[in-house]
Every structure is written in structure tokens, then in C-alpha cells.
């Protein structure tokens, strides 16, 4: 039953992202979070990350960014923001946002990824995310100045 529901829910979230209906999509996520258990929500989050990765491979960076953001929101809602995977998803979101030209969002996600990697003692990725956070912040400032 759960396996049949996952693709439907992910497709619904994808449709709302594609339509650019962020308030509708946030309501969908809030409803989703209130209706399903942690295990199902974790699986949905994992599917969103997988879908985002595939979209990045096709050059659909805006769609990928949206899916990473939804996966992050789900994980935050179910108390997984301290998990190692959360740091990785934050980092992946920063990369997708930067490729989409959303440098301010990329900077925010890279900073959160760096902090999360530090909490887990993953120094190599902490430093990499921190350097990218600074690069994206500079690009954000340039874009904002124009």
C-alpha cells in the first residue's frame, strides 16, 4: 500500500512545483506531514531526493531545487534535521540552487550544510560547503546589487 502511495504523492508534489504554485505546494506538504507516519514521510523524502538528482542530470535545476527543498522540509518536520543525511541534502540543494542561478538560496543551504557536517565531524565536507557558502554569498551580493 505504501509503495503505491509514494509515486502518487511525489507526482502530486512535482505537479505543484512545475505549476509554480508554491503556496499550494506548501499546503500539500503540510497536509502530507499531518497524514503520514515518520517511516512513510522518510520514504517520500528519499524519493524526492532521488527525483531531484535525476532532474539535475537532465539540467532541470529549478525543479531539482524545489524537490530538495521539499525533502528538507519533510525531514525537519519529522525531526531528522540532526541526521547525517540532512546535511547531505542541504549540500545537494545548495549545488542545485547555484546551478539554477539562485545564489542567495545556494548560500543559505551551503551554510546549513557546513554547520550540519561540523556537528557530525565530517571536516572535509564542512570545509567544502563553507567555501561554497562564501562563494555563493558573494555571487548573491553581486546579483542583489544589480
PDB file of C-alpha atoms in Angstrom:
ATOM      1  CA  UNK A   1       0.000   0.000   0.000  1.00  0.00           C
ATOM      2  CA  UNK A   2       2.730   2.459   0.994  1.00  0.00           C
ATOM      3  CA  UNK A   3       4.714   1.686  -2.143  1.00  0.00           C
ATOM      4  CA  UNK A   4       1.683   2.535  -4.277  1.00  0.00           C
ATOM      5  CA  UNK A   5       1.102   5.818  -2.448  1.00  0.00           C
ATOM      6  CA  UNK A   6       4.664   7.128  -2.737  1.00  0.00           C
ATOM      7  CA  UNK A   7       4.737   7.662  -6.510  1.00  0.00           C
ATOM      8  CA  UNK A   8       1.339   9.346  -6.415  1.00  0.00           C
ATOM      9  CA  UNK A   9       2.380  11.736  -3.660  1.00  0.00           C
ATOM     10  CA  UNK A  10       5.689  12.537  -5.329  1.00  0.00           C
ATOM     11  CA  UNK A  11       3.904  13.167  -8.642  1.00  0.00           C
ATOM     12  CA  UNK A  12       1.436  15.491  -6.925  1.00  0.00           C
ATOM     13  CA  UNK A  13       4.273  17.463  -5.365  1.00  0.00           C
ATOM     14  CA  UNK A  14       6.060  17.565  -8.712  1.00  0.00           C
ATOM     15  CA  UNK A  15       2.950  18.873 -10.439  1.00  0.00           C
ATOM     16  CA  UNK A  16       2.581  21.661  -7.897  1.00  0.00           C
ATOM     17  CA  UNK A  17       6.262  22.587  -8.293  1.00  0.00           C
ATOM     18  CA  UNK A  18       6.010  22.562 -12.079  1.00  0.00           C
ATOM     19  CA  UNK A  19       2.944  24.790 -11.951  1.00  0.00           C
ATOM     20  CA  UNK A  20       4.872  27.246  -9.775  1.00  0.00           C
ATOM     21  CA  UNK A  21       2.200  27.165  -7.101  1.00  0.00           C
ATOM     22  CA  UNK A  22       4.349  27.437  -4.014  1.00  0.00           C
ATOM     23  CA  UNK A  23       1.551  28.221  -1.530  1.00  0.00           C
ATOM     24  CA  UNK A  24      -0.496  25.317  -2.863  1.00  0.00           C
ATOM     25  CA  UNK A  25       2.547  23.072  -2.673  1.00  0.00           C
ATOM     26  CA  UNK A  26       3.285  24.124   0.913  1.00  0.00           C
ATOM     27  CA  UNK A  27      -0.294  23.301   1.861  1.00  0.00           C
ATOM     28  CA  UNK A  28       0.147  19.910   0.186  1.00  0.00           C
ATOM     29  CA  UNK A  29       3.321  19.293   2.203  1.00  0.00           C
ATOM     30  CA  UNK A  30       1.665  20.378   5.449  1.00  0.00           C
ATOM     31  CA  UNK A  31      -1.252  18.067   4.734  1.00  0.00           C
ATOM     32  CA  UNK A  32       1.111  15.243   3.808  1.00  0.00           C
ATOM     33  CA  UNK A  33       3.107  15.669   7.006  1.00  0.00           C
ATOM     34  CA  UNK A  34      -0.004  15.559   9.143  1.00  0.00           C
ATOM     35  CA  UNK A  35      -1.383  12.434   7.443  1.00  0.00           C
ATOM     36  CA  UNK A  36       1.537  10.026   7.312  1.00  0.00           C
ATOM     37  CA  UNK A  37       3.873   8.360   9.761  1.00  0.00           C
ATOM     38  CA  UNK A  38       7.592   9.054  10.036  1.00  0.00           C
ATOM     39  CA  UNK A  39       8.566   5.962   8.043  1.00  0.00           C
ATOM     40  CA  UNK A  40       6.365   6.899   5.090  1.00  0.00           C
ATOM     41  CA  UNK A  41       7.490  10.522   5.200  1.00  0.00           C
ATOM     42  CA  UNK A  42      11.123   9.424   5.234  1.00  0.00           C
ATOM     43  CA  UNK A  43      10.460   7.300   2.152  1.00  0.00           C
ATOM     44  CA  UNK A  44       8.747  10.240   0.437  1.00  0.00           C
ATOM     45  CA  UNK A  45      11.698  12.471   1.294  1.00  0.00           C
ATOM     46  CA  UNK A  46      14.089   9.882  -0.146  1.00  0.00           C
ATOM     47  CA  UNK A  47      12.022   9.693  -3.340  1.00  0.00           C
ATOM     48  CA  UNK A  48      12.115  13.476  -3.664  1.00  0.00           C
ATOM     49  CA  UNK A  49      15.910  13.444  -3.333  1.00  0.00           C
ATOM     50  CA  UNK A  50      16.162  10.700  -5.934  1.00  0.00           C
ATOM     51  CA  UNK A  51      13.887  12.618  -8.293  1.00  0.00           C
ATOM     52  CA  UNK A  52      15.874  15.812  -7.748  1.00  0.00           C
ATOM     53  CA  UNK A  53      19.086  14.015  -8.598  1.00  0.00           C
ATOM     54  CA  UNK A  54      17.576  12.728 -11.832  1.00  0.00           C
ATOM     55  CA  UNK A  55      16.326  16.212 -12.696  1.00  0.00           C
ATOM     56  CA  UNK A  56      19.791  17.646 -12.157  1.00  0.00           C
ATOM     57  CA  UNK A  57      21.119  15.079 -14.599  1.00  0.00           C
ATOM     58  CA  UNK A  58      18.663  16.469 -17.171  1.00  0.00           C
ATOM     59  CA  UNK A  59      19.626  20.078 -16.433  1.00  0.00           C
ATOM     60  CA  UNK A  60      16.348  20.875 -14.637  1.00  0.00           C
ATOM     61  CA  UNK A  61      17.982  22.719 -11.754  1.00  0.00           C
ATOM     62  CA  UNK A  62      14.925  24.746 -10.690  1.00  0.00           C
ATOM     63  CA  UNK A  63      12.815  21.596 -10.380  1.00  0.00           C
ATOM     64  CA  UNK A  64      15.617  19.804  -8.556  1.00  0.00           C
ATOM     65  CA  UNK A  65      15.982  22.725  -6.146  1.00  0.00           C
ATOM     66  CA  UNK A  66      12.284  22.542  -5.356  1.00  0.00           C
ATOM     67  CA  UNK A  67      12.397  18.834  -4.692  1.00  0.00           C
ATOM     68  CA  UNK A  68      15.416  19.155  -2.418  1.00  0.00           C
ATOM     69  CA  UNK A  69      13.665  21.931  -0.511  1.00  0.00           C
ATOM     70  CA  UNK A  70      10.577  19.762  -0.022  1.00  0.00           C
ATOM     71  CA  UNK A  71      12.703  16.847   1.155  1.00  0.00           C
ATOM     72  CA  UNK A  72      14.388  19.176   3.653  1.00  0.00           C
ATOM     73  CA  UNK A  73      11.051  20.490   4.910  1.00  0.00           C
ATOM     74  CA  UNK A  74       9.743  16.949   5.421  1.00  0.00           C
ATOM     75  CA  UNK A  75      12.877  15.897   7.296  1.00  0.00           C
ATOM     76  CA  UNK A  76      12.694  18.962   9.516  1.00  0.00           C
ATOM     77  CA  UNK A  77       9.034  18.231  10.290  1.00  0.00           C
ATOM     78  CA  UNK A  78       9.751  14.658  11.355  1.00  0.00           C
ATOM     79  CA  UNK A  79      12.764  15.520  13.478  1.00  0.00           C
ATOM     80  CA  UNK A  80      15.524  14.353  11.155  1.00  0.00           C
ATOM     81  CA  UNK A  81      17.398  17.655  10.961  1.00  0.00           C
ATOM     82  CA  UNK A  82      20.175  16.215  13.131  1.00  0.00           C
ATOM     83  CA  UNK A  83      20.674  13.187  10.855  1.00  0.00           C
ATOM     84  CA  UNK A  84      23.747  12.986   8.590  1.00  0.00           C
ATOM     85  CA  UNK A  85      21.535  12.666   5.531  1.00  0.00           C
ATOM     86  CA  UNK A  86      20.057  16.078   6.301  1.00  0.00           C
ATOM     87  CA  UNK A  87      23.485  17.676   5.870  1.00  0.00           C
ATOM     88  CA  UNK A  88      23.930  15.931   2.538  1.00  0.00           C
ATOM     89  CA  UNK A  89      20.532  17.047   1.258  1.00  0.00           C
ATOM     90  CA  UNK A  90      21.289  20.630   2.322  1.00  0.00           C
ATOM     91  CA  UNK A  91      24.537  20.411   0.360  1.00  0.00           C
ATOM     92  CA  UNK A  92      22.838  18.944  -2.710  1.00  0.00           C
ATOM     93  CA  UNK A  93      20.220  21.691  -2.521  1.00  0.00           C
ATOM     94  CA  UNK A  94      22.978  24.312  -2.475  1.00  0.00           C
ATOM     95  CA  UNK A  95      24.508  22.867  -5.625  1.00  0.00           C
ATOM     96  CA  UNK A  96      21.172  22.733  -7.452  1.00  0.00           C
ATOM     97  CA  UNK A  97      20.274  26.286  -6.437  1.00  0.00           C
ATOM     98  CA  UNK A  98      23.663  27.567  -7.598  1.00  0.00           C
ATOM     99  CA  UNK A  99      23.291  25.860 -10.969  1.00  0.00           C
ATOM    100  CA  UNK A 100      19.830  27.415 -11.278  1.00  0.00           C
ATOM    101  CA  UNK A 101      21.369  30.836 -10.579  1.00  0.00           C
ATOM    102  CA  UNK A 102      19.715  31.190  -7.165  1.00  0.00           C
ATOM    103  CA  UNK A 103      22.886  32.146  -5.332  1.00  0.00           C
ATOM    104  CA  UNK A 104      21.261  33.537  -2.189  1.00  0.00           C
ATOM    105  CA  UNK A 105      19.382  30.274  -1.605  1.00  0.00           C
ATOM    106  CA  UNK A 106      22.512  28.314  -2.504  1.00  0.00           C
ATOM    107  CA  UNK A 107      24.485  30.257   0.091  1.00  0.00           C
ATOM    108  CA  UNK A 108      21.896  29.579   2.798  1.00  0.00           C
ATOM    109  CA  UNK A 109      21.816  25.840   2.090  1.00  0.00           C
ATOM    110  CA  UNK A 110      25.621  25.605   1.892  1.00  0.00           C
ATOM    111  CA  UNK A 111      25.963  27.349   5.252  1.00  0.00           C
ATOM    112  CA  UNK A 112      23.438  24.983   6.858  1.00  0.00           C
ATOM    113  CA  UNK A 113      25.215  22.024   5.274  1.00  0.00           C
ATOM    114  CA  UNK A 114      28.568  23.202   6.608  1.00  0.00           C
ATOM    115  CA  UNK A 115      27.154  23.563  10.121  1.00  0.00           C
ATOM    116  CA  UNK A 116      25.495  20.142   9.952  1.00  0.00           C
ATOM    117  CA  UNK A 117      28.670  18.478   8.655  1.00  0.00           C
ATOM    118  CA  UNK A 118      30.588  20.098  11.526  1.00  0.00           C
ATOM    119  CA  UNK A 119      28.128  18.630  14.056  1.00  0.00           C
ATOM    120  CA  UNK A 120      28.853  15.183  12.652  1.00  0.00           C
ATOM    121  CA  UNK A 121      32.605  15.667  12.495  1.00  0.00           C
ATOM    122  CA  UNK A 122      32.751  15.450   8.703  1.00  0.00           C
ATOM    123  CA  UNK A 123      35.503  18.024   8.297  1.00  0.00           C
ATOM    124  CA  UNK A 124      36.204  17.567   4.592  1.00  0.00           C
ATOM    125  CA  UNK A 125      32.629  18.352   3.570  1.00  0.00           C
ATOM    126  CA  UNK A 126      32.244  21.012   6.257  1.00  0.00           C
ATOM    127  CA  UNK A 127      35.132  22.950   4.733  1.00  0.00           C
ATOM    128  CA  UNK A 128      33.950  22.416   1.160  1.00  0.00           C
ATOM    129  CA  UNK A 129      30.419  23.594   1.990  1.00  0.00           C
ATOM    130  CA  UNK A 130      31.796  26.580   3.892  1.00  0.00           C
ATOM    131  CA  UNK A 131      33.949  27.675   0.941  1.00  0.00           C
ATOM    132  CA  UNK A 132      30.976  27.326  -1.398  1.00  0.00           C
ATOM    133  CA  UNK A 133      28.758  29.234   1.060  1.00  0.00           C
ATOM    134  CA  UNK A 134      31.158  32.179   0.820  1.00  0.00           C
ATOM    135  CA  UNK A 135      31.348  31.967  -2.986  1.00  0.00           C
ATOM    136  CA  UNK A 136      27.563  31.865  -3.308  1.00  0.00           C
ATOM    137  CA  UNK A 137      27.194  34.739  -0.824  1.00  0.00           C
ATOM    138  CA  UNK A 138      29.497  36.883  -2.982  1.00  0.00           C
ATOM    139  CA  UNK A 139      27.509  35.979  -6.099  1.00  0.00           C
ATOM    140  CA  UNK A 140      24.287  36.744  -4.215  1.00  0.00           C
ATOM    141  CA  UNK A 141      25.625  40.177  -3.284  1.00  0.00           C
ATOM    142  CA  UNK A 142      26.564  40.900  -6.894  1.00  0.00           C
ATOM    143  CA  UNK A 143      23.136  39.875  -8.138  1.00  0.00           C
ATOM    144  CA  UNK A 144      21.384  41.871  -5.396  1.00  0.00           C
ATOM    145  CA  UNK A 145      23.493  44.950  -6.209  1.00  0.00           C
ATOM    146  CA  UNK A 146      22.323  44.999  -9.819  1.00  0.00           C
TER     147      UNK A 146
END
